[in-house]
Amino acid sequence: MTVFSILFLKLPGQPMMEHDVVIVGGGISGLSMAFYCAEAGMRPLLLEQNAEAGGSFASPRYEIGRKTFWLEMGAHTCYSSYQNLLGIVEACGMMGDIIPRAKVPFSLFIDGKVKSLVSSLHIGELLLSAPNIFKLKKEDQSVRSYYEKIVGKRNYDEVIRHFFNAVPSQPTDDFPADMMFKSRPKRKDVLKNYTFRDGLQSVARSIAGRKGITVATDSEVTLVRHEGGNYRVTTAGGEEYAAARLVLATPSAVSSKLLEGMEPELSRHLSVLKAAEVDSIGVIVRKDVVALKPVAALISPNDVFYSVVSRDTVPDDHFRGFSFHFRPGLPEKQKKTRIMEVLGIPMAKMEHINVKTNTVPSLRLGHRQWLEKTDALLKAKKGLGLSGNYFGGMAIEDCVSRSKSEFERMRG
Ligand SMILES: Cc1cc2nc3c(=O)[nH]c(=O)nc-3n(C[C@H](O)[C@H](O)[C@H](O)COP(=O)(O)OP(=O)(O)OC[C@H]3O[C@@H](n4cnc5c(N)ncnc54)[C@H](O)[C@@H]3O)c2cc1C
């Protein structure tokens, strides 16, 4: 036994103390936090309740005969403006895994027919409204109040808002306009929009496998407390961990619940945020059984789903994949019936089916002030950090940026 292992020996009844920081939640927020900690020479432990890390980076892979095929059950597109994410991708040696997305359209799906976005727009109204983009500011505007002036009211109501709703799979009229789509400086040496050869979850897998990062899956955290100068974390399976620092990178409601006993004011502050659960079903089919022309996604104004995201952006010789992102609370039978109607094939023709629930925040005007108060409450607590997709926005880059700034604050 070395001196090193003696130092980290687990005493009976004592939690493991071999990590500098415990991070709860293994989505890109928690993973990027783990990345920054490990880069700084710390030893992070990441606790994830599911069998694999990734959260909304979910690209399940299937063996079908001698072929493999993956599909995205959550996020699917990255941009050259995701500079913090790209920094991590670069450090993971994954720049060569970046691939372009095939140029297939985002289309409307109305009364069983695919319609192009452009053919559905009122062009005259668009031309009259578009110059407003140079006059109006997004700050303190809702998505509706800003964009209906940019595209025209009819275009907004009949077309554009359905595309916006498809982004976080919920109504977005009341979202803050400046948090929905952001313009950020772009990297010139990277494709404008892209994905990864094996799907986005390959990035999650790569971060999770980095030296210095320990990931414990199937570890749902049920209790956190602060005792004797350390944070102590208990999982549903009864494991106990302790470290001088704790980061919660879970949906706001989960973080609020976990903080109830330890930080009641912060917990109450988090509890005011709303979020939507997105029920998704992904299906893989043989290419020759579906007549639908290649699409990036189908968006339907008044359907039971917000969008159907397709794998046609990364074409495959044998299979196609479609992820249906449904409105919440629908019976399973209704969802499956709609999948069969849209694809025009029975369930028996599906090679694989994947089911996933994602949580996305329902941001509202005033979120910036909410965020200022959050950071004021956290200011004195160097050992405690919060990350997630409910800070500067829900895009991947917002999550990574939040983890980076929280890491820097905690490091001091
Ligand atoms: C369908 C969909 C499509 C999207 N498309 C895009 C896109 O194309 N581009 C883009 O930029 N953004 C996209 N987004 C947004 C972006 O993907 C997410 O906001 C981001 O991935 C969220 O990361 P996160 O780590 O904050 O949360 P999550 O990915 O939700 O991760 C949180 C993790 O915490 C775990 N967890 C929860 N409670 C506990 C607990 N008690 N103990 C342990 N673990 C726990 C969960 O299992 C989960 O793995 C999309 C989102 C969705 C849902």
Coordinates of C-alpha atoms and ligand atoms in Angstrom, one line a residue:
M1 CA 0.0 0.0 0.0
T2 CA 1.5 3.4 -1.0
V3 CA 1.4 6.6 1.1
F4 CA -1.0 7.9 -1.5
S5 CA -3.5 5.1 -1.1
I6 CA -3.3 5.3 2.7
L7 CA -4.2 9.0 2.5
F8 CA -7.4 8.2 0.6
L9 CA -8.3 5.1 2.6
K10 CA -12.1 4.9 3.4
L11 CA -12.6 4.7 7.1
P12 CA -15.6 2.7 8.3
G13 CA -18.7 5.0 8.4
Q14 CA -16.8 7.8 6.7
P15 CA -17.6 9.0 3.2
M16 CA -15.0 8.7 0.4
M17 CA -12.8 11.8 0.4
E18 CA -10.7 11.2 -2.6
H19 CA -12.1 13.9 -4.8
D20 CA -11.7 17.7 -4.8
V21 CA -15.1 18.3 -6.2
V22 CA -18.3 16.4 -6.5
I23 CA -20.5 17.3 -9.5
V24 CA -24.1 16.1 -9.7
G25 CA -25.5 15.6 -13.2
G26 CA -23.7 14.2 -16.2
G27 CA -25.1 16.3 -19.0
I28 CA -22.8 18.7 -20.9
S29 CA -23.1 21.2 -18.0
G30 CA -21.7 18.7 -15.5
L31 CA -19.2 17.2 -18.0
S32 CA -17.8 20.5 -19.0
M33 CA -17.4 21.5 -15.3
A34 CA -15.6 18.2 -14.8
F35 CA -13.4 19.0 -17.8
Y36 CA -12.4 22.4 -16.4
C37 CA -11.7 21.0 -12.9
A38 CA -9.5 18.2 -14.3
E39 CA -7.6 20.6 -16.6
A40 CA -6.7 22.6 -13.4
G41 CA -5.3 19.5 -11.8
M42 CA -8.4 18.8 -9.5
R43 CA -9.9 15.4 -9.2
P44 CA -13.6 15.7 -10.0
L45 CA -16.2 13.0 -9.3
L46 CA -19.3 13.2 -11.5
L47 CA -22.5 11.5 -10.3
E48 CA -25.1 10.6 -13.0
Q49 CA -28.4 8.9 -12.3
N50 CA -28.6 7.2 -15.7
A51 CA -26.6 4.3 -17.0
E52 CA -24.5 6.6 -19.2
A53 CA -23.4 10.2 -19.0
G54 CA -24.6 12.7 -21.6
G55 CA -28.1 13.9 -20.5
S56 CA -29.5 15.7 -23.6
F57 CA -26.4 14.6 -25.5
A58 CA -28.0 11.2 -26.2
S59 CA -27.0 9.3 -29.4
P60 CA -28.0 5.7 -28.7
R61 CA -26.2 3.3 -31.1
Y62 CA -27.7 0.0 -32.4
E63 CA -26.3 -3.0 -34.1
I64 CA -28.6 -4.0 -36.9
G65 CA -27.3 -7.1 -38.6
R66 CA -23.7 -6.3 -39.3
K67 CA -24.3 -2.5 -39.5
T68 CA -24.5 0.1 -36.7
F69 CA -26.7 3.2 -36.7
W70 CA -27.2 6.0 -34.1
L71 CA -29.8 8.7 -33.8
E72 CA -30.0 11.8 -31.7
M73 CA -32.6 11.8 -28.9
G74 CA -31.7 15.3 -27.8
A75 CA -29.3 18.0 -29.1
H76 CA -28.2 17.6 -32.7
T77 CA -26.5 20.7 -34.1
C78 CA -23.5 22.7 -33.0
Y79 CA -22.2 26.0 -34.5
S80 CA -18.9 27.7 -35.1
S81 CA -19.8 30.2 -32.4
Y82 CA -19.7 27.4 -29.7
Q83 CA -16.1 28.4 -28.9
N84 CA -16.0 27.0 -25.3
L85 CA -17.4 23.7 -26.5
L86 CA -14.9 23.7 -29.4
G87 CA -12.1 24.3 -26.9
I88 CA -13.1 21.1 -25.1
V89 CA -13.5 19.2 -28.4
E90 CA -10.1 20.3 -29.4
A91 CA -8.5 19.2 -26.1
C92 CA -10.3 15.8 -26.5
G93 CA -8.7 15.4 -29.9
M94 CA -12.1 15.3 -31.6
M95 CA -11.8 18.1 -34.2
G96 CA -11.4 15.3 -36.8
D97 CA -14.8 13.9 -35.8
I98 CA -16.6 17.1 -36.7
I99 CA -18.7 16.5 -39.8
P100 CA -21.0 18.7 -41.9
R101 CA -24.8 18.3 -41.7
A102 CA -26.2 17.4 -45.1
K103 CA -28.2 20.2 -46.6
V104 CA -31.8 19.0 -46.2
P105 CA -34.7 21.3 -45.3
F106 CA -36.5 22.1 -42.1
S107 CA -40.1 21.7 -43.4
L108 CA -43.7 22.3 -42.2
F109 CA -45.9 19.2 -41.9
I110 CA -49.6 20.2 -42.3
D111 CA -52.5 17.9 -43.0
G112 CA -50.2 15.0 -43.8
K113 CA -48.3 17.1 -46.4
V114 CA -44.7 18.4 -46.3
K115 CA -44.6 22.2 -47.1
S116 CA -41.5 24.3 -47.5
L117 CA -40.9 27.2 -45.1
V118 CA -40.6 29.7 -47.9
S119 CA -43.8 28.6 -49.7
S120 CA -45.7 29.2 -46.4
L121 CA -44.5 32.8 -45.8
H122 CA -46.3 36.0 -46.8
I123 CA -43.4 37.5 -48.7
G124 CA -44.8 41.1 -49.0
E125 CA -45.3 41.2 -45.2
L126 CA -41.8 39.9 -44.7
L127 CA -40.2 42.5 -46.9
L128 CA -42.1 45.3 -45.2
S129 CA -41.2 44.1 -41.7
A130 CA -37.6 42.9 -42.2
P131 CA -35.9 46.3 -42.0
N132 CA -37.0 46.5 -38.4
I133 CA -34.1 44.2 -37.6
F134 CA -31.8 47.3 -37.9
K135 CA -34.0 49.4 -35.5
L136 CA -35.2 47.1 -32.8
K137 CA -33.3 45.7 -29.8
K138 CA -33.9 42.3 -28.4
E139 CA -33.3 43.3 -24.8
D140 CA -36.4 43.2 -22.6
Q141 CA -38.5 41.9 -25.5
S142 CA -40.4 38.6 -25.6
V143 CA -39.8 36.4 -28.6
R144 CA -43.3 37.3 -29.8
S145 CA -43.1 41.0 -29.4
Y146 CA -39.7 41.2 -31.1
Y147 CA -40.0 38.6 -33.9
E148 CA -43.6 39.6 -35.0
K149 CA -42.2 43.0 -35.9
I150 CA -39.3 41.4 -37.8
V151 CA -41.2 38.9 -39.9
G152 CA -44.7 40.3 -39.7
K153 CA -47.6 39.2 -37.5
R154 CA -49.1 36.7 -40.0
N155 CA -45.8 35.1 -40.7
Y156 CA -45.0 34.9 -37.0
D157 CA -48.4 33.3 -36.2
E158 CA -48.7 30.9 -39.1
V159 CA -45.1 29.8 -39.6
I160 CA -42.2 31.2 -37.6
R161 CA -43.5 30.7 -34.1
H162 CA -43.9 26.9 -34.8
F163 CA -40.2 26.7 -35.8
F164 CA -39.3 28.6 -32.6
N165 CA -41.5 26.3 -30.4
A166 CA -39.7 23.3 -31.9
V167 CA -36.4 24.5 -30.5
P168 CA -37.2 23.9 -26.8
S169 CA -40.3 21.8 -27.5
Q170 CA -42.7 24.2 -25.7
P171 CA -44.5 27.5 -26.5
T172 CA -41.9 30.3 -26.8
D173 CA -44.0 33.4 -27.2
D174 CA -43.0 34.6 -23.7
F175 CA -39.3 33.6 -23.8
P176 CA -36.8 36.5 -23.6
A177 CA -35.9 37.3 -27.2
D178 CA -32.2 37.8 -26.4
M179 CA -31.9 34.3 -24.8
M180 CA -33.5 32.3 -27.5
F181 CA -31.0 32.9 -30.3
K182 CA -27.7 34.7 -29.6
S183 CA -25.2 36.0 -31.9
R184 CA -21.7 35.1 -30.7
P185 CA -18.2 35.5 -32.2
K186 CA -17.6 32.6 -34.6
R187 CA -14.5 30.5 -35.2
K188 CA -13.5 30.9 -38.9
D189 CA -11.7 27.5 -39.1
V190 CA -14.8 25.5 -38.2
L191 CA -17.9 24.7 -40.2
K192 CA -20.8 27.1 -39.6
N193 CA -23.0 24.2 -38.3
Y194 CA -21.9 20.7 -37.8
T195 CA -22.4 17.5 -35.9
F196 CA -20.0 14.6 -34.9
R197 CA -19.3 11.4 -36.8
D198 CA -20.8 9.2 -34.0
G199 CA -23.3 11.7 -32.7
L200 CA -23.1 14.3 -29.9
Q201 CA -22.9 11.7 -27.2
S202 CA -19.4 10.8 -28.5
V203 CA -18.3 14.1 -27.1
A204 CA -19.8 13.3 -23.7
R205 CA -18.1 9.9 -23.8
S206 CA -14.8 11.4 -24.6
I207 CA -15.0 14.0 -21.8
A208 CA -16.1 11.3 -19.3
G209 CA -13.1 9.2 -20.3
R210 CA -10.5 11.9 -19.7
K211 CA -7.7 11.4 -17.2
G212 CA -8.5 12.8 -13.8
I213 CA -12.3 12.5 -14.2
T214 CA -14.2 9.8 -12.3
V215 CA -17.8 9.2 -13.4
A216 CA -20.2 7.1 -11.3
T217 CA -23.3 6.2 -13.3
D218 CA -26.5 4.8 -11.9
S219 CA -25.9 7.2 -9.0
E220 CA -29.0 9.3 -8.3
V221 CA -28.1 11.9 -5.7
T222 CA -30.9 12.2 -3.1
L223 CA -29.3 14.3 -0.4
V224 CA -26.6 17.0 0.0
R225 CA -25.4 18.6 3.2
H226 CA -22.5 20.7 4.5
E227 CA -20.8 19.3 7.5
G228 CA -17.4 19.8 9.1
G229 CA -16.3 22.1 6.2
N230 CA -17.1 19.6 3.5
Y231 CA -20.1 18.9 1.3
R232 CA -21.5 15.4 1.7
V233 CA -23.6 13.7 -0.9
T234 CA -25.8 10.6 -0.6
T235 CA -27.1 8.6 -3.5
A236 CA -30.3 6.5 -3.7
G237 CA -28.1 3.4 -3.5
G238 CA -26.7 4.6 -0.1
E239 CA -23.2 5.6 -1.3
E240 CA -21.7 8.6 0.5
Y241 CA -19.1 11.0 -1.0
A242 CA -17.5 14.1 0.5
A243 CA -15.5 16.9 -1.0
A244 CA -14.6 20.5 -0.2
R245 CA -16.5 21.6 -3.3
L246 CA -19.9 20.7 -4.8
V247 CA -21.5 21.6 -8.1
L248 CA -25.1 20.9 -9.0
A249 CA -25.6 20.6 -12.7
T250 CA -29.1 19.1 -12.7
P251 CA -32.4 20.7 -13.9
S252 CA -33.4 23.7 -11.7
A253 CA -36.2 21.8 -9.9
V254 CA -33.8 19.0 -8.9
S255 CA -31.1 21.4 -7.7
S256 CA -33.8 23.3 -5.7
K257 CA -34.9 20.1 -4.0
L258 CA -31.4 19.0 -3.2
L259 CA -30.6 22.4 -1.6
E260 CA -33.8 22.6 0.5
G261 CA -32.2 21.7 3.8
M262 CA -28.7 23.1 3.2
E263 CA -29.4 26.4 1.4
P264 CA -33.1 27.2 1.9
E265 CA -32.9 30.7 0.4
L266 CA -31.1 29.5 -2.8
S267 CA -33.5 26.6 -3.0
R268 CA -36.6 28.9 -2.9
H269 CA -35.0 31.2 -5.4
L270 CA -34.4 28.2 -7.8
S271 CA -38.0 26.9 -7.2
V272 CA -39.6 29.8 -9.0
L273 CA -38.2 28.7 -12.4
K274 CA -40.4 26.6 -14.6
A275 CA -39.3 23.8 -17.0
A276 CA -40.9 21.6 -19.6
E277 CA -40.5 17.8 -19.9
V278 CA -40.0 16.7 -23.5
D279 CA -41.2 13.2 -24.2
S280 CA -39.3 11.8 -27.1
I281 CA -39.6 8.6 -29.1
G282 CA -36.9 7.8 -31.6
V283 CA -37.4 5.1 -34.3
I284 CA -34.9 3.5 -36.8
V285 CA -36.3 2.2 -40.0
R286 CA -34.9 0.7 -43.2
K287 CA -34.3 3.3 -45.8
D288 CA -36.5 1.6 -48.4
V289 CA -39.7 1.5 -46.3
V290 CA -40.3 5.2 -45.8
A291 CA -41.4 7.4 -48.8
L292 CA -40.8 10.7 -47.0
K293 CA -38.2 12.9 -48.8
P294 CA -35.0 13.6 -46.8
V295 CA -35.6 16.4 -44.2
A296 CA -33.7 17.9 -41.3
A297 CA -36.9 18.1 -39.3
L298 CA -40.7 18.3 -39.7
I299 CA -42.5 21.0 -37.7
S300 CA -46.2 20.8 -37.4
P301 CA -48.3 23.8 -36.1
N302 CA -51.0 22.0 -34.2
D303 CA -49.8 18.4 -33.9
V304 CA -49.2 16.2 -30.9
F305 CA -45.5 16.7 -31.5
Y306 CA -43.4 19.9 -31.7
S307 CA -40.9 18.4 -34.1
V308 CA -39.6 15.3 -35.8
V309 CA -35.9 15.5 -36.0
S310 CA -34.4 13.3 -38.6
R311 CA -30.9 11.6 -39.1
D312 CA -31.1 12.6 -42.8
T313 CA -28.5 15.3 -41.9
V314 CA -26.0 12.4 -41.6
P315 CA -27.2 10.2 -44.4
D316 CA -26.8 6.4 -44.1
D317 CA -26.9 3.8 -46.9
H318 CA -29.3 1.5 -45.1
F319 CA -31.3 3.2 -42.4
R320 CA -33.1 6.4 -41.4
G321 CA -33.9 7.7 -37.9
F322 CA -36.6 10.0 -36.7
S323 CA -36.9 11.4 -33.2
F324 CA -40.5 12.6 -32.4
H325 CA -40.5 15.3 -29.7
F326 CA -44.0 15.2 -28.3
R327 CA -46.1 17.5 -26.2
P328 CA -46.1 16.2 -22.6
G329 CA -48.6 13.9 -21.0
L330 CA -49.8 12.0 -24.1
P331 CA -50.8 8.3 -23.8
E332 CA -48.1 5.9 -25.3
K333 CA -50.7 4.5 -27.8
Q334 CA -51.5 8.0 -29.2
K335 CA -47.8 8.8 -29.7
K336 CA -47.1 5.5 -31.5
T337 CA -50.2 5.9 -33.7
R338 CA -49.0 9.3 -34.8
I339 CA -45.5 8.0 -35.6
M340 CA -47.0 5.3 -37.8
E341 CA -49.3 7.9 -39.6
V342 CA -46.4 10.3 -40.3
L343 CA -44.0 7.7 -41.5
G344 CA -46.7 5.6 -43.2
I345 CA -45.5 2.3 -41.8
P346 CA -46.6 0.0 -39.0
M347 CA -44.7 -0.3 -35.7
A348 CA -43.6 -3.8 -36.8
K349 CA -41.4 -2.2 -39.5
M350 CA -39.4 -0.2 -37.0
E351 CA -35.9 -1.7 -36.4
H352 CA -35.5 -0.1 -33.0
I353 CA -37.4 2.3 -30.7
N354 CA -35.8 4.5 -28.1
V355 CA -37.7 6.5 -25.5
K356 CA -36.2 9.5 -23.6
T357 CA -37.4 12.4 -21.5
N358 CA -35.4 15.6 -21.5
T359 CA -35.9 18.7 -19.3
V360 CA -35.7 22.1 -20.9
P361 CA -36.2 25.4 -19.0
S362 CA -39.2 27.7 -19.6
L363 CA -37.4 31.1 -19.6
R364 CA -39.3 34.3 -19.1
L365 CA -38.7 38.0 -19.2
G366 CA -36.9 39.1 -16.1
H367 CA -34.6 36.0 -16.2
R368 CA -31.6 38.3 -16.3
Q369 CA -32.6 39.8 -12.9
W370 CA -33.2 36.3 -11.6
L371 CA -29.7 35.3 -12.7
E372 CA -28.2 38.4 -11.0
K373 CA -29.8 37.4 -7.7
T374 CA -28.6 33.8 -8.1
D375 CA -25.1 34.9 -8.5
A376 CA -25.4 37.3 -5.6
L377 CA -26.6 34.4 -3.4
L378 CA -23.7 32.3 -4.6
K379 CA -21.1 34.9 -4.2
A380 CA -20.1 34.2 -0.7
K381 CA -20.2 30.4 -1.3
K382 CA -16.9 29.5 -2.9
G383 CA -17.4 25.8 -2.4
L384 CA -20.8 25.6 -4.0
G385 CA -21.5 26.0 -7.7
L386 CA -24.6 25.8 -10.0
S387 CA -24.6 25.0 -13.7
G388 CA -27.2 23.9 -16.2
N389 CA -29.2 25.0 -19.1
Y390 CA -31.2 27.6 -17.2
F391 CA -28.7 30.4 -16.8
G392 CA -27.7 32.4 -19.9
G393 CA -29.8 30.2 -22.2
M394 CA -30.4 26.6 -23.1
A395 CA -28.0 26.2 -26.0
I396 CA -25.1 23.9 -25.5
E397 CA -22.6 26.8 -25.5
D398 CA -24.7 28.5 -22.8
C399 CA -24.2 25.4 -20.6
V400 CA -20.5 25.2 -21.2
S401 CA -20.0 28.9 -20.7
R402 CA -21.9 28.8 -17.4
S403 CA -19.7 25.9 -16.2
K404 CA -16.6 27.8 -17.2
S405 CA -17.6 30.9 -15.4
E406 CA -18.7 29.0 -12.3
F407 CA -15.4 27.0 -12.3
E408 CA -13.5 30.3 -12.4
R409 CA -15.6 31.9 -9.6
M410 CA -15.1 28.8 -7.4
R411 CA -11.4 28.6 -8.1
G412 CA -11.1 32.3 -7.1
Ligands
LIG1 C1 -34.7 17.6 -28.0 C2 -33.6 18.7 -27.7 C3 -32.9 19.2 -28.8 C4 -31.9 20.1 -28.6 N1 -31.1 20.5 -29.6 C5 -30.1 21.4 -29.4 C6 -29.2 21.7 -30.5 O1 -29.3 21.2 -31.6 N2 -28.2 22.6 -30.2 C7 -28.1 23.2 -29.0 O2 -27.1 24.0 -28.8 N3 -28.9 22.8 -27.9 C8 -29.9 21.9 -28.1 N4 -30.7 21.6 -27.1 C9 -30.4 22.1 -25.7 C10 -29.2 21.5 -25.1 O3 -29.0 20.2 -25.6 C11 -29.5 21.3 -23.6 O4 -29.9 22.5 -23.0 C12 -28.2 20.8 -22.9 O5 -27.7 19.6 -23.5 C13 -28.5 20.5 -21.4 O6 -27.4 20.1 -20.7 P1 -27.4 20.0 -19.1 O7 -26.2 19.2 -18.8 O8 -27.6 21.3 -18.6 O9 -28.7 19.2 -18.8 P2 -29.0 17.7 -19.1 O10 -28.5 17.3 -20.4 O11 -30.5 17.5 -18.9 O12 -28.2 16.9 -18.0 C14 -28.6 16.8 -16.6 C15 -28.2 15.5 -16.1 O13 -28.4 15.4 -14.7 C16 -28.8 14.1 -14.4 N5 -29.5 14.1 -13.1 C17 -30.7 14.7 -12.9 N6 -31.0 14.6 -11.5 C18 -30.0 13.9 -11.0 C19 -29.7 13.4 -9.7 N7 -30.6 13.6 -8.7 N8 -28.6 12.7 -9.5 C20 -27.7 12.5 -10.5 N9 -27.9 12.9 -11.8 C21 -29.1 13.6 -12.0 C22 -29.7 13.7 -15.6 O14 -29.9 12.3 -15.7 C23 -29.0 14.3 -16.8 O15 -28.1 13.4 -17.3 C24 -31.6 20.6 -27.3 C25 -32.4 20.1 -26.2 C26 -33.4 19.1 -26.4 C27 -34.1 18.6 -25.2

